[in-house]
Each structure stands twice: as C-alpha cells, then as structure tokens.
Short mmCIF file of C-alpha atoms in Angstrom, two decimals:
data_model
loop_
_atom_site.label_atom_id
_atom_site.label_comp_id
_atom_site.label_asym_id
_atom_site.label_seq_id
_atom_site.Cartn_x
_atom_site.Cartn_y
_atom_site.Cartn_z
CA UNK A 1 -16.03 -2.03 5.96
CA UNK A 2 -15.21 -5.73 6.18
CA UNK A 3 -16.82 -7.17 9.30
CA UNK A 4 -14.90 -10.00 10.96
CA UNK A 5 -17.06 -12.38 13.00
CA UNK A 6 -15.30 -14.70 15.42
CA UNK A 7 -16.86 -17.68 17.14
CA UNK A 8 -17.02 -18.72 19.85
CA UNK A 9 -16.68 -15.69 22.11
CA UNK A 10 -15.02 -17.86 24.73
CA UNK A 11 -13.66 -21.35 24.93
CA UNK A 12 -12.68 -23.62 27.80
CA UNK A 13 -10.04 -26.23 27.23
CA UNK A 14 -8.09 -28.78 29.22
CA UNK A 15 -4.34 -28.71 29.05
CA UNK A 16 -3.21 -30.96 26.23
CA UNK A 17 -6.51 -30.60 24.41
CA UNK A 18 -7.31 -29.19 20.99
CA UNK A 19 -9.47 -26.22 20.05
CA UNK A 20 -10.66 -24.46 16.92
CA UNK A 21 -11.63 -20.83 16.48
CA UNK A 22 -13.68 -19.67 13.53
CA UNK A 23 -13.41 -16.32 11.76
CA UNK A 24 -15.76 -15.26 9.00
CA UNK A 25 -15.49 -12.11 6.94
CA UNK A 26 -18.38 -10.20 5.40
CA UNK A 27 -16.51 -10.01 2.09
CA UNK A 28 -13.93 -12.13 0.35
CA UNK A 29 -10.42 -11.46 1.65
CA UNK A 30 -8.75 -12.38 -1.63
CA UNK A 31 -6.76 -9.34 -2.71
CA UNK A 32 -6.42 -8.25 -6.35
CA UNK A 33 -2.86 -9.58 -6.21
CA UNK A 34 -4.12 -13.08 -5.35
CA UNK A 35 -3.01 -13.04 -1.71
CA UNK A 36 -5.40 -13.44 1.20
CA UNK A 37 -4.41 -11.15 4.06
CA UNK A 38 -5.95 -12.93 7.03
CA UNK A 39 -3.92 -13.07 10.22
CA UNK A 40 -4.32 -14.46 13.72
CA UNK A 41 -3.05 -12.82 16.90
CA UNK A 42 -2.84 -13.80 20.56
CA UNK A 43 -3.05 -11.24 23.31
CA UNK A 44 -1.96 -12.68 26.63
CA UNK A 45 -3.19 -10.97 29.80
CA UNK A 46 -1.49 -7.63 30.30
CA UNK A 47 0.51 -7.90 27.09
CA UNK A 48 0.38 -6.48 23.60
CA UNK A 49 -0.90 -8.67 20.75
CA UNK A 50 1.52 -11.02 19.03
CA UNK A 51 1.30 -12.32 15.49
CA UNK A 52 0.76 -16.06 15.19
CA UNK A 53 -0.35 -16.69 11.61
CA UNK A 54 -0.28 -14.50 8.49
CA UNK A 55 -1.77 -14.94 5.03
CA UNK A 56 -4.16 -17.62 6.32
CA UNK A 57 -1.72 -20.41 7.09
CA UNK A 58 1.85 -19.12 7.49
CA UNK A 59 3.28 -19.36 10.97
CA UNK A 60 5.23 -16.31 12.07
CA UNK A 61 8.82 -16.65 13.20
CA UNK A 62 9.14 -18.66 16.40
CA UNK A 63 5.51 -19.78 16.51
CA UNK A 64 4.96 -23.43 17.48
CA UNK A 65 3.59 -25.87 14.93
CA UNK A 66 0.82 -26.55 17.42
CA UNK A 67 -0.82 -23.51 15.82
CA UNK A 68 -2.28 -23.93 12.36
CA UNK A 69 -4.42 -21.74 10.17
CA UNK A 70 -6.65 -22.70 7.29
CA UNK A 71 -9.48 -21.42 5.15
CA UNK A 72 -10.20 -19.37 2.08
CA UNK A 73 -12.42 -16.61 0.78
CA UNK A 74 -14.55 -15.66 3.77
CA UNK A 75 -14.19 -18.62 6.10
CA UNK A 76 -11.10 -19.23 8.24
CA UNK A 77 -10.07 -21.39 11.18
CA UNK A 78 -7.31 -21.37 13.75
CA UNK A 79 -6.51 -24.70 15.38
CA UNK A 80 -4.45 -25.10 18.51
CA UNK A 81 -3.33 -28.57 19.45
CA UNK A 82 -1.84 -29.84 22.70
CA UNK A 83 -2.87 -26.65 24.51
CA UNK A 84 -0.32 -25.33 27.00
CA UNK A 85 -0.78 -22.81 29.83
CA UNK A 86 1.07 -20.16 27.80
CA UNK A 87 -1.61 -20.36 25.08
CA UNK A 88 -4.27 -18.78 27.27
CA UNK A 89 -5.53 -15.32 26.39
CA UNK A 90 -7.62 -13.62 23.71
CA UNK A 91 -7.27 -14.62 20.07
CA UNK A 92 -8.09 -12.15 17.31
CA UNK A 93 -8.37 -12.58 13.59
CA UNK A 94 -7.63 -9.56 11.43
CA UNK A 95 -7.80 -8.68 7.75
CA UNK A 96 -5.41 -6.51 5.79
CA UNK A 97 -6.93 -6.97 2.35
CA UNK A 98 -9.16 -3.92 2.41
CA UNK A 99 -9.07 -0.54 4.11
CA UNK A 100 -9.96 -0.01 6.81
CA UNK A 101 -8.11 -3.00 8.21
CA UNK A 102 -10.42 -4.70 10.69
CA UNK A 103 -10.26 -7.22 13.52
CA UNK A 104 -12.65 -9.72 14.98
CA UNK A 105 -14.02 -9.12 18.47
CA UNK A 106 -11.83 -11.81 19.96
CA UNK A 107 -12.12 -15.30 21.42
CA UNK A 108 -11.05 -15.81 25.00
CA UNK A 109 -9.32 -19.12 25.66
CA UNK A 110 -9.53 -20.27 29.25
CA UNK A 111 -8.65 -23.38 31.20
CA UNK A 112 -11.41 -25.82 31.98
CA UNK B 1 16.25 -8.07 18.87
CA UNK B 2 13.23 -6.12 17.67
CA UNK B 3 12.31 -3.18 19.86
CA UNK B 4 9.30 -0.91 19.48
CA UNK B 5 8.74 1.83 22.04
CA UNK B 6 5.75 4.12 22.04
CA UNK B 7 5.79 7.39 23.97
CA UNK B 8 3.68 10.49 24.23
CA UNK B 9 0.55 9.19 25.89
CA UNK B 10 -0.99 10.75 28.95
CA UNK B 11 -3.99 12.56 30.34
CA UNK B 12 -5.47 15.16 28.03
CA UNK B 13 -8.64 17.23 28.23
CA UNK B 14 -11.44 16.81 25.68
CA UNK B 15 -10.64 18.86 22.61
CA UNK B 16 -6.92 18.61 23.23
CA UNK B 17 -4.17 17.15 21.07
CA UNK B 18 -1.34 14.67 21.42
CA UNK B 19 1.59 13.53 19.36
CA UNK B 20 2.50 9.89 19.86
CA UNK B 21 5.95 8.68 18.90
CA UNK B 22 7.20 5.20 18.11
CA UNK B 23 10.90 4.44 18.03
CA UNK B 24 11.98 1.14 16.54
CA UNK B 25 15.11 -0.94 16.12
CA UNK B 26 16.15 -4.45 15.24
CA UNK B 27 14.42 -4.79 11.88
CA UNK B 28 14.62 -3.09 8.51
CA UNK B 29 12.21 -0.25 9.20
CA UNK B 30 12.36 1.04 5.63
CA UNK B 31 10.83 -2.20 4.32
CA UNK B 32 7.73 -2.07 6.49
CA UNK B 33 4.35 -0.44 6.38
CA UNK B 34 3.79 0.99 9.86
CA UNK B 35 0.48 1.05 11.69
CA UNK B 36 -1.16 2.37 14.80
CA UNK B 37 -3.77 0.17 16.47
CA UNK B 38 -5.69 1.13 19.60
CA UNK B 39 -7.51 -0.77 22.31
CA UNK B 40 -10.05 0.89 24.56
CA UNK B 41 -10.15 -0.41 28.15
CA UNK B 42 -11.56 -3.94 28.19
CA UNK B 43 -12.29 -3.85 24.45
CA UNK B 44 -10.88 -5.33 21.27
CA UNK B 45 -8.39 -4.07 18.73
CA UNK B 46 -9.17 -1.14 16.43
CA UNK B 47 -6.93 -0.21 13.52
CA UNK B 48 -6.22 3.52 13.45
CA UNK B 49 -3.81 4.39 10.64
CA UNK B 50 -1.16 3.08 8.28
CA UNK B 51 1.74 4.66 6.45
CA UNK B 52 3.37 2.71 3.66
CA UNK B 53 7.08 2.80 2.90
CA UNK B 54 9.06 4.77 0.34
CA UNK B 55 8.39 2.21 -2.39
CA UNK B 56 4.71 3.11 -2.07
CA UNK B 57 5.32 6.85 -1.82
CA UNK B 58 4.54 6.89 1.91
CA UNK B 59 0.81 6.54 1.18
CA UNK B 60 -1.38 6.96 4.26
CA UNK B 61 -4.70 5.41 5.27
CA UNK B 62 -6.97 6.17 8.20
CA UNK B 63 -9.90 4.71 10.07
CA UNK B 64 -13.04 6.62 9.16
CA UNK B 65 -13.85 7.22 12.82
CA UNK B 66 -10.68 9.26 13.17
CA UNK B 67 -10.20 10.70 9.69
CA UNK B 68 -9.62 14.43 9.81
CA UNK B 69 -8.36 14.24 13.39
CA UNK B 70 -5.27 12.08 12.93
CA UNK B 71 -2.10 12.31 10.91
CA UNK B 72 0.45 9.52 10.65
CA UNK B 73 4.00 10.25 9.57
CA UNK B 74 7.38 8.54 9.60
CA UNK B 75 11.05 9.41 9.64
CA UNK B 76 13.03 6.62 8.02
CA UNK B 77 16.33 8.20 9.14
CA UNK B 78 15.22 7.67 12.74
CA UNK B 79 13.27 4.42 12.21
CA UNK B 80 10.35 6.17 13.84
CA UNK B 81 6.68 6.71 13.22
CA UNK B 82 4.35 9.30 14.68
CA UNK B 83 0.64 9.85 15.23
CA UNK B 84 -0.79 13.30 15.71
CA UNK B 85 -4.29 13.19 17.19
CA UNK B 86 -6.42 16.29 17.66
CA UNK B 87 -9.91 17.18 18.91
CA UNK B 88 -9.65 14.31 21.36
CA UNK B 89 -12.83 12.82 22.78
CA UNK B 90 -13.52 10.54 25.73
CA UNK B 91 -14.00 7.65 23.32
CA UNK B 92 -10.41 8.06 22.14
CA UNK B 93 -9.25 6.80 25.54
CA UNK B 94 -7.21 3.70 24.75
CA UNK B 95 -3.83 2.07 24.64
CA UNK B 96 -2.25 3.02 21.33
CA UNK B 97 0.02 0.37 19.85
CA UNK B 98 2.62 0.90 17.16
CA UNK B 99 3.14 -2.11 14.93
CA UNK B 100 5.33 -2.93 11.97
CA UNK B 101 2.55 -4.13 9.71
CA UNK B 102 1.25 -6.31 12.52
CA UNK B 103 4.40 -8.45 12.74
CA UNK B 104 6.05 -6.66 15.64
CA UNK B 105 4.17 -4.72 18.31
CA UNK B 106 5.19 -2.28 20.99
CA UNK B 107 3.88 -2.33 24.54
CA UNK B 108 1.61 0.62 23.83
CA UNK B 109 1.09 4.05 25.29
CA UNK B 110 -2.06 4.93 27.23
CA UNK B 111 -4.05 7.96 26.17
CA UNK B 112 -6.72 9.09 28.62
CA UNK B 113 -9.13 11.81 27.58
CA UNK B 114 -10.89 13.29 30.56
CA UNK B 115 -11.68 16.64 32.09
#
C-alpha cells in the first residue's frame, strides 16, 4: 500500500498568516496515464471532509485562491495564505493513483 | 445543488450485518466513480471501497482490511450506491461517508458495533 506521511501533525497560525503542509508518499503517485492523483481535503470540526485541491494543483469548484497545491512524484505541499477563521480544522492529503486509495494521518490547523 | 445522503447506520452486534445506502442528486451520477470512506471516532480517514461507472464495467475495489466482508453496488437509475458489510467487528465502528470520487461528500452515517 502507498503510505502517505503528512507533516506537521499540528500547526498554529495567526489570522492572516501563511502556512505550508507537507505530504510525502512512499511510492511515486504518477499514474500510467501520466496524471498524478494527489488531493487535499479539509475537515472542519463536526463536518464531513471537503475537497480543496485535486491532481496536485487544481482548485476544486468554489475554493479560494488562498489555497495552492504543488509538488510532483512523491513530495507535495499545500499552502494556505491569509489564513481565515473558516480555514481551521484537519487537513488530509490522499492518493487515488493506486489501490487501495490511502490518506495521510492529517494535520490539525489551529489558531495561535 | 449537490446532495448526498447516507442511511442505514446504527447499533449492531458483533458478527452482524448492515446495508448502507447513499442517495444522491444534483450531479451526473453516471459519470462518477463512487466510494465509501470511513472514519473511526477521533481517527483519520480510511478508504473502504470504490465502484466505477458503466464505462468501466462497474469494476469494484476494496480495502484489504474489509475484503470478503463488504460489497459495494450501485443503481444508476436511482443515482444511489450501497455498501453491504457483514461479520462486523468492534473495529468497524465508524462514520461511513459516501463520496462521488472524493469531490462531493455526504454527512455520513454512524455504524456502532457493540454487544
């Protein structure tokens, strides 16, 4: 199975600040078709996860441009700029390149 | 507006079975692979199963930890997907989410396995 390792486990940020979350996979996430199926999700307290970024760097419908994804192969990053209160929660990376699909353990974003 | 509604969760005894249902609307269901993802209390996300669409012959895939105990199915005429889970164990206790290939998610249905 592809193991997804997220760092840090938790992060404290001031409103208006910028943060980065790292996600590393144990194997390359480049699919045979050339696509890289790495996504980022946010789970706010008491809610279901929501898709933020798909295929490394594509923002999902309605997602603010304060969220950006980058990376390739096995090394990926989510950046959040100008952090707002509504951004707080647990962020997960997930891969859909190989079965079983797997997720990172999550990064909790909290207010400083 | 996209709507995804899971039902069928509840309290079940170890060794029991459940059939979870997921009714959807507001997007072209036939175009999507459908997945079930679960989340144990206070834990992270765990992918459970996927069923592809008609173009991919409704191929199914399962997490190894559940293989042999789960069956995913879909009814395109009803824009619905189902998860049959048997031989339930305490460690299957979780919120089970239905998701349209991770783009749209339901609110989940809680399955509690306890005697």
